[in-house]
Amino acid sequence: MSRGLLAFAPLGLWAAAVLVLGGLELDWDGLASLPSGWDKAAHFVMYGVGGLLAAWAGRVRGPRAGLLGLLLVLSTGAADELHQGMLATRQSDFWDWTADGVGAGVVYLVARRLMAGEAIEST
């Protein structure tokens, strides 16, 4: 398996899953009983996973690949919010995208710091 595929396949699968889940037209009325702000926490966590996978890409392919992965995560969030704005049961929200970016960025930076010095050697 090539290093490029190893680096970006998990991130690509994550992005596809996010876009599929974000496009589902579910009955969201049952979620009204959850505490205020739960959705922002969910965005932070979901996109934190993307940030972690971007950091993994950077570990495998180098810092530029990690930043490219982070850009893919942020672009996925923007595309998801734009798409949700076109659905009858969903709405686009700038603050959701902000939570996406904060989650991705924080986890990316922490993961890169923890992975420093552990670069995978080429074979």
mmCIF file with all atom_site columns, N, CA and C in Angstrom, residues 22-86:
data_model
loop_
_atom_site.group_PDB
_atom_site.id
_atom_site.type_symbol
_atom_site.label_atom_id
_atom_site.label_alt_id
_atom_site.label_comp_id
_atom_site.label_asym_id
_atom_site.label_entity_id
_atom_site.label_seq_id
_atom_site.pdbx_PDB_ins_code
_atom_site.Cartn_x
_atom_site.Cartn_y
_atom_site.Cartn_z
_atom_site.occupancy
_atom_site.B_iso_or_equiv
_atom_site.pdbx_formal_charge
_atom_site.auth_seq_id
_atom_site.auth_comp_id
_atom_site.auth_asym_id
_atom_site.auth_atom_id
_atom_site.pdbx_PDB_model_num
ATOM 1   N N  . GLY A 1 22 ? -24.446 14.108 7.470  1.00 0.00 ? 22 GLY A N  1
ATOM 2   C CA . GLY A 1 22 ? -24.941 15.483 7.475  1.00 0.00 ? 22 GLY A CA 1
ATOM 3   C C  . GLY A 1 22 ? -26.083 15.713 6.511  1.00 0.00 ? 22 GLY A C  1
ATOM 4   N N  . GLY A 1 23 ? -26.196 14.860 5.511  1.00 0.00 ? 23 GLY A N  1
ATOM 5   C CA . GLY A 1 23 ? -27.254 15.009 4.518  1.00 0.00 ? 23 GLY A CA 1
ATOM 6   C C  . GLY A 1 23 ? -28.531 14.260 4.843  1.00 0.00 ? 23 GLY A C  1
ATOM 7   N N  . LEU A 1 24 ? -28.521 13.512 5.942  1.00 0.00 ? 24 LEU A N  1
ATOM 8   C CA . LEU A 1 24 ? -29.725 12.770 6.310  1.00 0.00 ? 24 LEU A CA 1
ATOM 9   C C  . LEU A 1 24 ? -30.803 13.732 6.799  1.00 0.00 ? 24 LEU A C  1
ATOM 10  N N  . GLU A 1 25 ? -31.992 13.543 6.292  1.00 0.00 ? 25 GLU A N  1
ATOM 11  C CA . GLU A 1 25 ? -33.122 14.375 6.731  1.00 0.00 ? 25 GLU A CA 1
ATOM 12  C C  . GLU A 1 25 ? -33.875 13.604 7.808  1.00 0.00 ? 25 GLU A C  1
ATOM 13  N N  . LEU A 1 26 ? -33.412 13.754 9.026  1.00 0.00 ? 26 LEU A N  1
ATOM 14  C CA . LEU A 1 26 ? -33.991 13.063 10.167 1.00 0.00 ? 26 LEU A CA 1
ATOM 15  C C  . LEU A 1 26 ? -34.966 13.969 10.902 1.00 0.00 ? 26 LEU A C  1
ATOM 16  N N  . ASP A 1 27 ? -35.761 13.375 11.774 1.00 0.00 ? 27 ASP A N  1
ATOM 17  C CA . ASP A 1 27 ? -36.658 14.147 12.631 1.00 0.00 ? 27 ASP A CA 1
ATOM 18  C C  . ASP A 1 27 ? -35.853 14.608 13.840 1.00 0.00 ? 27 ASP A C  1
ATOM 19  N N  . TRP A 1 28 ? -35.476 15.876 13.857 1.00 0.00 ? 28 TRP A N  1
ATOM 20  C CA . TRP A 1 28 ? -34.605 16.416 14.901 1.00 0.00 ? 28 TRP A CA 1
ATOM 21  C C  . TRP A 1 28 ? -35.383 16.922 16.110 1.00 0.00 ? 28 TRP A C  1
ATOM 22  N N  . ASP A 1 29 ? -36.724 16.819 16.084 1.00 0.00 ? 29 ASP A N  1
ATOM 23  C CA . ASP A 1 29 ? -37.533 17.334 17.193 1.00 0.00 ? 29 ASP A CA 1
ATOM 24  C C  . ASP A 1 29 ? -37.218 16.638 18.514 1.00 0.00 ? 29 ASP A C  1
ATOM 25  N N  . GLY A 1 30 ? -36.894 15.363 18.469 1.00 0.00 ? 30 GLY A N  1
ATOM 26  C CA . GLY A 1 30 ? -36.589 14.620 19.685 1.00 0.00 ? 30 GLY A CA 1
ATOM 27  C C  . GLY A 1 30 ? -35.327 15.089 20.375 1.00 0.00 ? 30 GLY A C  1
ATOM 28  N N  . LEU A 1 31 ? -34.496 15.819 19.661 1.00 0.00 ? 31 LEU A N  1
ATOM 29  C CA . LEU A 1 31 ? -33.238 16.297 20.235 1.00 0.00 ? 31 LEU A CA 1
ATOM 30  C C  . LEU A 1 31 ? -33.414 17.591 21.020 1.00 0.00 ? 31 LEU A C  1
ATOM 31  N N  . ALA A 1 32 ? -34.608 18.163 20.982 1.00 0.00 ? 32 ALA A N  1
ATOM 32  C CA . ALA A 1 32 ? -34.848 19.432 21.673 1.00 0.00 ? 32 ALA A CA 1
ATOM 33  C C  . ALA A 1 32 ? -34.692 19.303 23.189 1.00 0.00 ? 32 ALA A C  1
ATOM 34  N N  . SER A 1 33 ? -34.821 18.081 23.705 1.00 0.00 ? 33 SER A N  1
ATOM 35  C CA . SER A 1 33 ? -34.709 17.885 25.152 1.00 0.00 ? 33 SER A CA 1
ATOM 36  C C  . SER A 1 33 ? -33.258 17.849 25.633 1.00 0.00 ? 33 SER A C  1
ATOM 37  N N  . LEU A 1 34 ? -32.313 17.808 24.714 1.00 0.00 ? 34 LEU A N  1
ATOM 38  C CA . LEU A 1 34 ? -30.894 17.800 25.095 1.00 0.00 ? 34 LEU A CA 1
ATOM 39  C C  . LEU A 1 34 ? -30.464 19.184 25.569 1.00 0.00 ? 34 LEU A C  1
ATOM 40  N N  . PRO A 1 35 ? -29.426 19.252 26.397 1.00 0.00 ? 35 PRO A N  1
ATOM 41  C CA . PRO A 1 35 ? -28.960 20.552 26.905 1.00 0.00 ? 35 PRO A CA 1
ATOM 42  C C  . PRO A 1 35 ? -28.531 21.492 25.777 1.00 0.00 ? 35 PRO A C  1
ATOM 43  N N  . SER A 1 36 ? -28.691 22.770 26.021 1.00 0.00 ? 36 SER A N  1
ATOM 44  C CA . SER A 1 36 ? -28.277 23.782 25.054 1.00 0.00 ? 36 SER A CA 1
ATOM 45  C C  . SER A 1 36 ? -26.783 23.648 24.768 1.00 0.00 ? 36 SER A C  1
ATOM 46  N N  . GLY A 1 37 ? -26.419 23.754 23.521 1.00 0.00 ? 37 GLY A N  1
ATOM 47  C CA . GLY A 1 37 ? -25.016 23.681 23.128 1.00 0.00 ? 37 GLY A CA 1
ATOM 48  C C  . GLY A 1 37 ? -24.511 22.283 22.828 1.00 0.00 ? 37 GLY A C  1
ATOM 49  N N  . TRP A 1 38 ? -25.354 21.273 23.003 1.00 0.00 ? 38 TRP A N  1
ATOM 50  C CA . TRP A 1 38 ? -24.908 19.905 22.754 1.00 0.00 ? 38 TRP A CA 1
ATOM 51  C C  . TRP A 1 38 ? -24.443 19.737 21.311 1.00 0.00 ? 38 TRP A C  1
ATOM 52  N N  . ASP A 1 39 ? -25.129 20.427 20.389 1.00 0.00 ? 39 ASP A N  1
ATOM 53  C CA . ASP A 1 39 ? -24.781 20.270 18.981 1.00 0.00 ? 39 ASP A CA 1
ATOM 54  C C  . ASP A 1 39 ? -23.389 20.819 18.677 1.00 0.00 ? 39 ASP A C  1
ATOM 55  N N  . LYS A 1 40 ? -22.998 21.892 19.359 1.00 0.00 ? 40 LYS A N  1
ATOM 56  C CA . LYS A 1 40 ? -21.650 22.443 19.138 1.00 0.00 ? 40 LYS A CA 1
ATOM 57  C C  . LYS A 1 40 ? -20.598 21.478 19.675 1.00 0.00 ? 40 LYS A C  1
ATOM 58  N N  . ALA A 1 41 ? -20.890 20.842 20.807 1.00 0.00 ? 41 ALA A N  1
ATOM 59  C CA . ALA A 1 41 ? -19.968 19.836 21.349 1.00 0.00 ? 41 ALA A CA 1
ATOM 60  C C  . ALA A 1 41 ? -19.854 18.657 20.388 1.00 0.00 ? 41 ALA A C  1
ATOM 61  N N  . ALA A 1 42 ? -20.982 18.259 19.789 1.00 0.00 ? 42 ALA A N  1
ATOM 62  C CA . ALA A 1 42 ? -20.958 17.161 18.822 1.00 0.00 ? 42 ALA A CA 1
ATOM 63  C C  . ALA A 1 42 ? -20.119 17.538 17.598 1.00 0.00 ? 42 ALA A C  1
ATOM 64  N N  . HIS A 1 43 ? -20.261 18.767 17.129 1.00 0.00 ? 43 HIS A N  1
ATOM 65  C CA . HIS A 1 43 ? -19.450 19.234 15.998 1.00 0.00 ? 43 HIS A CA 1
ATOM 66  C C  . HIS A 1 43 ? -17.971 19.236 16.376 1.00 0.00 ? 43 HIS A C  1
ATOM 67  N N  . PHE A 1 44 ? -17.646 19.732 17.555 1.00 0.00 ? 44 PHE A N  1
ATOM 68  C CA . PHE A 1 44 ? -16.257 19.774 18.027 1.00 0.00 ? 44 PHE A CA 1
ATOM 69  C C  . PHE A 1 44 ? -15.656 18.371 18.015 1.00 0.00 ? 44 PHE A C  1
ATOM 70  N N  . VAL A 1 45 ? -16.386 17.406 18.557 1.00 0.00 ? 45 VAL A N  1
ATOM 71  C CA . VAL A 1 45 ? -15.871 16.033 18.643 1.00 0.00 ? 45 VAL A CA 1
ATOM 72  C C  . VAL A 1 45 ? -15.744 15.409 17.251 1.00 0.00 ? 45 VAL A C  1
ATOM 73  N N  . MET A 1 46 ? -16.788 15.530 16.431 1.00 0.00 ? 46 MET A N  1
ATOM 74  C CA . MET A 1 46 ? -16.762 14.911 15.102 1.00 0.00 ? 46 MET A CA 1
ATOM 75  C C  . MET A 1 46 ? -15.620 15.471 14.254 1.00 0.00 ? 46 MET A C  1
ATOM 76  N N  . TYR A 1 47 ? -15.442 16.770 14.295 1.00 0.00 ? 47 TYR A N  1
ATOM 77  C CA . TYR A 1 47 ? -14.379 17.367 13.499 1.00 0.00 ? 47 TYR A CA 1
ATOM 78  C C  . TYR A 1 47 ? -13.027 17.251 14.193 1.00 0.00 ? 47 TYR A C  1
ATOM 79  N N  . GLY A 1 48 ? -13.031 17.026 15.488 1.00 0.00 ? 48 GLY A N  1
ATOM 80  C CA . GLY A 1 48 ? -11.799 16.680 16.188 1.00 0.00 ? 48 GLY A CA 1
ATOM 81  C C  . GLY A 1 48 ? -11.238 15.371 15.662 1.00 0.00 ? 48 GLY A C  1
ATOM 82  N N  . VAL A 1 49 ? -12.122 14.432 15.354 1.00 0.00 ? 49 VAL A N  1
ATOM 83  C CA . VAL A 1 49 ? -11.687 13.171 14.737 1.00 0.00 ? 49 VAL A CA 1
ATOM 84  C C  . VAL A 1 49 ? -11.026 13.470 13.392 1.00 0.00 ? 49 VAL A C  1
ATOM 85  N N  . GLY A 1 50 ? -11.629 14.364 12.619 1.00 0.00 ? 50 GLY A N  1
ATOM 86  C CA . GLY A 1 50 ? -11.015 14.764 11.349 1.00 0.00 ? 50 GLY A CA 1
ATOM 87  C C  . GLY A 1 50 ? -9.653  15.398 11.561 1.00 0.00 ? 50 GLY A C  1
ATOM 88  N N  . GLY A 1 51 ? -9.534  16.247 12.582 1.00 0.00 ? 51 GLY A N  1
ATOM 89  C CA . GLY A 1 51 ? -8.245  16.863 12.902 1.00 0.00 ? 51 GLY A CA 1
ATOM 90  C C  . GLY A 1 51 ? -7.200  15.827 13.276 1.00 0.00 ? 51 GLY A C  1
ATOM 91  N N  . LEU A 1 52 ? -7.615  14.806 14.009 1.00 0.00 ? 52 LEU A N  1
ATOM 92  C CA . LEU A 1 52 ? -6.700  13.718 14.371 1.00 0.00 ? 52 LEU A CA 1
ATOM 93  C C  . LEU A 1 52 ? -6.230  12.970 13.128 1.00 0.00 ? 52 LEU A C  1
ATOM 94  N N  . LEU A 1 53 ? -7.148  12.707 12.214 1.00 0.00 ? 53 LEU A N  1
ATOM 95  C CA . LEU A 1 53 ? -6.777  12.013 10.976 1.00 0.00 ? 53 LEU A CA 1
ATOM 96  C C  . LEU A 1 53 ? -5.886  12.882 10.091 1.00 0.00 ? 53 LEU A C  1
ATOM 97  N N  . ALA A 1 54 ? -6.094  14.184 10.107 1.00 0.00 ? 54 ALA A N  1
ATOM 98  C CA . ALA A 1 54 ? -5.207  15.097 9.370  1.00 0.00 ? 54 ALA A CA 1
ATOM 99  C C  . ALA A 1 54 ? -3.808  15.067 9.981  1.00 0.00 ? 54 ALA A C  1
ATOM 100 N N  . ALA A 1 55 ? -3.733  15.030 11.305 1.00 0.00 ? 55 ALA A N  1
ATOM 101 C CA . ALA A 1 55 ? -2.430  14.937 11.970 1.00 0.00 ? 55 ALA A CA 1
ATOM 102 C C  . ALA A 1 55 ? -1.744  13.623 11.610 1.00 0.00 ? 55 ALA A C  1
ATOM 103 N N  . TRP A 1 56 ? -2.529  12.555 11.499 1.00 0.00 ? 56 TRP A N  1
ATOM 104 C CA . TRP A 1 56 ? -1.971  11.259 11.088 1.00 0.00 ? 56 TRP A CA 1
ATOM 105 C C  . TRP A 1 56 ? -1.375  11.374 9.682  1.00 0.00 ? 56 TRP A C  1
ATOM 106 N N  . ALA A 1 57 ? -2.101  12.027 8.769  1.00 0.00 ? 57 ALA A N  1
ATOM 107 C CA . ALA A 1 57 ? -1.581  12.216 7.413  1.00 0.00 ? 57 ALA A CA 1
ATOM 108 C C  . ALA A 1 57 ? -0.261  12.978 7.465  1.00 0.00 ? 57 ALA A C  1
ATOM 109 N N  . GLY A 1 58 ? -0.178  13.971 8.340  1.00 0.00 ? 58 GLY A N  1
ATOM 110 C CA . GLY A 1 58 ? 1.065   14.719 8.501  1.00 0.00 ? 58 GLY A CA 1
ATOM 111 C C  . GLY A 1 58 ? 2.184   13.874 9.068  1.00 0.00 ? 58 GLY A C  1
ATOM 112 N N  . ARG A 1 59 ? 1.837   12.943 9.923  1.00 0.00 ? 59 ARG A N  1
ATOM 113 C CA . ARG A 1 59 ? 2.857   12.046 10.486 1.00 0.00 ? 59 ARG A CA 1
ATOM 114 C C  . ARG A 1 59 ? 3.409   11.116 9.410  1.00 0.00 ? 59 ARG A C  1
ATOM 115 N N  . VAL A 1 60 ? 2.523   10.636 8.535  1.00 0.00 ? 60 VAL A N  1
ATOM 116 C CA . VAL A 1 60 ? 2.931   9.684  7.503  1.00 0.00 ? 60 VAL A CA 1
ATOM 117 C C  . VAL A 1 60 ? 3.637   10.375 6.341  1.00 0.00 ? 60 VAL A C  1
ATOM 118 N N  . ARG A 1 61 ? 3.102   11.528 5.907  1.00 0.00 ? 61 ARG A N  1
ATOM 119 C CA . ARG A 1 61 ? 3.609   12.173 4.693  1.00 0.00 ? 61 ARG A CA 1
ATOM 120 C C  . ARG A 1 61 ? 4.339   13.486 4.916  1.00 0.00 ? 61 ARG A C  1
ATOM 121 N N  . GLY A 1 62 ? 4.333   14.006 6.124  1.00 0.00 ? 62 GLY A N  1
ATOM 122 C CA . GLY A 1 62 ? 5.023   15.258 6.400  1.00 0.00 ? 62 GLY A CA 1
ATOM 123 C C  . GLY A 1 62 ? 4.061   16.394 6.702  1.00 0.00 ? 62 GLY A C  1
ATOM 124 N N  . PRO A 1 63 ? 4.597   17.500 7.223  1.00 0.00 ? 63 PRO A N  1
ATOM 125 C CA . PRO A 1 63 ? 3.767   18.622 7.684  1.00 0.00 ? 63 PRO A CA 1
ATOM 126 C C  . PRO A 1 63 ? 2.837   19.205 6.624  1.00 0.00 ? 63 PRO A C  1
ATOM 127 N N  . ARG A 1 64 ? 3.295   19.286 5.391  1.00 0.00 ? 64 ARG A N  1
ATOM 128 C CA . ARG A 1 64 ? 2.421   19.833 4.341  1.00 0.00 ? 64 ARG A CA 1
ATOM 129 C C  . ARG A 1 64 ? 1.191   18.965 4.139  1.00 0.00 ? 64 ARG A C  1
ATOM 130 N N  . ALA A 1 65 ? 1.386   17.656 4.202  1.00 0.00 ? 65 ALA A N  1
ATOM 131 C CA . ALA A 1 65 ? 0.251   16.742 4.059  1.00 0.00 ? 65 ALA A CA 1
ATOM 132 C C  . ALA A 1 65 ? -0.723  16.926 5.216  1.00 0.00 ? 65 ALA A C  1
ATOM 133 N N  . GLY A 1 66 ? -0.198  17.161 6.407  1.00 0.00 ? 66 GLY A N  1
ATOM 134 C CA . GLY A 1 66 ? -1.064  17.401 7.557  1.00 0.00 ? 66 GLY A CA 1
ATOM 135 C C  . GLY A 1 66 ? -1.894  18.653 7.378  1.00 0.00 ? 66 GLY A C  1
ATOM 136 N N  . LEU A 1 67 ? -1.273  19.711 6.889  1.00 0.00 ? 67 LEU A N  1
ATOM 137 C CA . LEU A 1 67 ? -2.011  20.957 6.655  1.00 0.00 ? 67 LEU A CA 1
ATOM 138 C C  . LEU A 1 67 ? -3.027  20.791 5.531  1.00 0.00 ? 67 LEU A C  1
ATOM 139 N N  . LEU A 1 68 ? -2.656  20.030 4.505  1.00 0.00 ? 68 LEU A N  1
ATOM 140 C CA . LEU A 1 68 ? -3.605  19.733 3.430  1.00 0.00 ? 68 LEU A CA 1
ATOM 141 C C  . LEU A 1 68 ? -4.795  18.947 3.989  1.00 0.00 ? 68 LEU A C  1
ATOM 142 N N  . GLY A 1 69 ? -4.504  17.998 4.871  1.00 0.00 ? 69 GLY A N  1
ATOM 143 C CA . GLY A 1 69 ? -5.572  17.235 5.513  1.00 0.00 ? 69 GLY A CA 1
ATOM 144 C C  . GLY A 1 69 ? -6.477  18.125 6.342  1.00 0.00 ? 69 GLY A C  1
ATOM 145 N N  . LEU A 1 70 ? -5.887  19.060 7.075  1.00 0.00 ? 70 LEU A N  1
ATOM 146 C CA . LEU A 1 70 ? -6.679  19.990 7.883  1.00 0.00 ? 70 LEU A CA 1
ATOM 147 C C  . LEU A 1 70 ? -7.557  20.862 6.986  1.00 0.00 ? 70 LEU A C  1
ATOM 148 N N  . LEU A 1 71 ? -7.030  21.287 5.859  1.00 0.00 ? 71 LEU A N  1
ATOM 149 C CA . LEU A 1 71 ? -7.820  22.054 4.892  1.00 0.00 ? 71 LEU A CA 1
ATOM 150 C C  . LEU A 1 71 ? -8.988  21.216 4.372  1.00 0.00 ? 71 LEU A C  1
ATOM 151 N N  . LEU A 1 72 ? -8.750  19.930 4.141  1.00 0.00 ? 72 LEU A N  1
ATOM 152 C CA . LEU A 1 72 ? -9.826  19.033 3.708  1.00 0.00 ? 72 LEU A CA 1
ATOM 153 C C  . LEU A 1 72 ? -10.913 18.940 4.784  1.00 0.00 ? 72 LEU A C  1
ATOM 154 N N  . VAL A 1 73 ? -10.507 18.869 6.040  1.00 0.00 ? 73 VAL A N  1
ATOM 155 C CA . VAL A 1 73 ? -11.476 18.805 7.141  1.00 0.00 ? 73 VAL A CA 1
ATOM 156 C C  . VAL A 1 73 ? -12.328 20.076 7.172  1.00 0.00 ? 73 VAL A C  1
ATOM 157 N N  . LEU A 1 74 ? -11.690 21.232 7.084  1.00 0.00 ? 74 LEU A N  1
ATOM 158 C CA . LEU A 1 74 ? -12.426 22.500 7.103  1.00 0.00 ? 74 LEU A CA 1
ATOM 159 C C  . LEU A 1 74 ? -13.335 22.635 5.887  1.00 0.00 ? 74 LEU A C  1
ATOM 160 N N  . SER A 1 75 ? -12.863 22.176 4.736  1.00 0.00 ? 75 SER A N  1
ATOM 161 C CA . SER A 1 75 ? -13.680 22.215 3.516  1.00 0.00 ? 75 SER A CA 1
ATOM 162 C C  . SER A 1 75 ? -14.874 21.278 3.627  1.00 0.00 ? 75 SER A C  1
ATOM 163 N N  . THR A 1 76 ? -14.671 20.135 4.253  1.00 0.00 ? 76 THR A N  1
ATOM 164 C CA . THR A 1 76 ? -15.775 19.199 4.471  1.00 0.00 ? 76 THR A CA 1
ATOM 165 C C  . THR A 1 76 ? -16.844 19.847 5.343  1.00 0.00 ? 76 THR A C  1
ATOM 166 N N  . GLY A 1 77 ? -16.422 20.548 6.384  1.00 0.00 ? 77 GLY A N  1
ATOM 167 C CA . GLY A 1 77 ? -17.370 21.244 7.255  1.00 0.00 ? 77 GLY A CA 1
ATOM 168 C C  . GLY A 1 77 ? -18.158 22.298 6.502  1.00 0.00 ? 77 GLY A C  1
ATOM 169 N N  . ALA A 1 78 ? -17.472 23.073 5.671  1.00 0.00 ? 78 ALA A N  1
ATOM 170 C CA . ALA A 1 78 ? -18.154 24.107 4.890  1.00 0.00 ? 78 ALA A CA 1
ATOM 171 C C  . ALA A 1 78 ? -19.138 23.481 3.908  1.00 0.00 ? 78 ALA A C  1
ATOM 172 N N  . ALA A 1 79 ? -18.706 22.426 3.215  1.00 0.00 ? 79 ALA A N  1
ATOM 173 C CA . ALA A 1 79 ? -19.591 21.756 2.257  1.00 0.00 ? 79 ALA A CA 1
ATOM 174 C C  . ALA A 1 79 ? -20.808 21.165 2.962  1.00 0.00 ? 79 ALA A C  1
ATOM 175 N N  . ASP A 1 80 ? -20.592 20.589 4.127  1.00 0.00 ? 80 ASP A N  1
ATOM 176 C CA . ASP A 1 80 ? -21.692 20.000 4.885  1.00 0.00 ? 80 ASP A CA 1
ATOM 177 C C  . ASP A 1 80 ? -22.708 21.067 5.295  1.00 0.00 ? 80 ASP A C  1
ATOM 178 N N  . GLU A 1 81 ? -22.223 22.196 5.785  1.00 0.00 ? 81 GLU A N  1
ATOM 179 C CA . GLU A 1 81 ? -23.138 23.269 6.196  1.00 0.00 ? 81 GLU A CA 1
ATOM 180 C C  . GLU A 1 81 ? -23.892 23.843 4.995  1.00 0.00 ? 81 GLU A C  1
ATOM 181 N N  . LEU A 1 82 ? -23.211 24.035 3.879  1.00 0.00 ? 82 LEU A N  1
ATOM 182 C CA . LEU A 1 82 ? -23.889 24.540 2.681  1.00 0.00 ? 82 LEU A CA 1
ATOM 183 C C  . LEU A 1 82 ? -24.958 23.559 2.209  1.00 0.00 ? 82 LEU A C  1
ATOM 184 N N  . HIS A 1 83 ? -24.619 22.275 2.230  1.00 0.00 ? 83 HIS A N  1
ATOM 185 C CA . HIS A 1 83 ? -25.577 21.250 1.811  1.00 0.00 ? 83 HIS A CA 1
ATOM 186 C C  . HIS A 1 83 ? -26.781 21.215 2.745  1.00 0.00 ? 83 HIS A C  1
ATOM 187 N N  . GLN A 1 84 ? -26.543 21.320 4.046  1.00 0.00 ? 84 GLN A N  1
ATOM 188 C CA . GLN A 1 84 ? -27.651 21.294 5.003  1.00 0.00 ? 84 GLN A CA 1
ATOM 189 C C  . GLN A 1 84 ? -28.605 22.469 4.790  1.00 0.00 ? 84 GLN A C  1
ATOM 190 N N  . GLY A 1 85 ? -28.088 23.585 4.315  1.00 0.00 ? 85 GLY A N  1
ATOM 191 C CA . GLY A 1 85 ? -28.934 24.738 4.033  1.00 0.00 ? 85 GLY A CA 1
ATOM 192 C C  . GLY A 1 85 ? -29.916 24.499 2.903  1.00 0.00 ? 85 GLY A C  1
ATOM 193 N N  . MET A 1 86 ? -29.679 23.477 2.091  1.00 0.00 ? 86 MET A N  1
ATOM 194 C CA . MET A 1 86 ? -30.559 23.153 0.977  1.00 0.00 ? 86 MET A CA 1
ATOM 195 C C  . MET A 1 86 ? -31.609 22.105 1.338  1.00 0.00 ? 86 MET A C  1
#
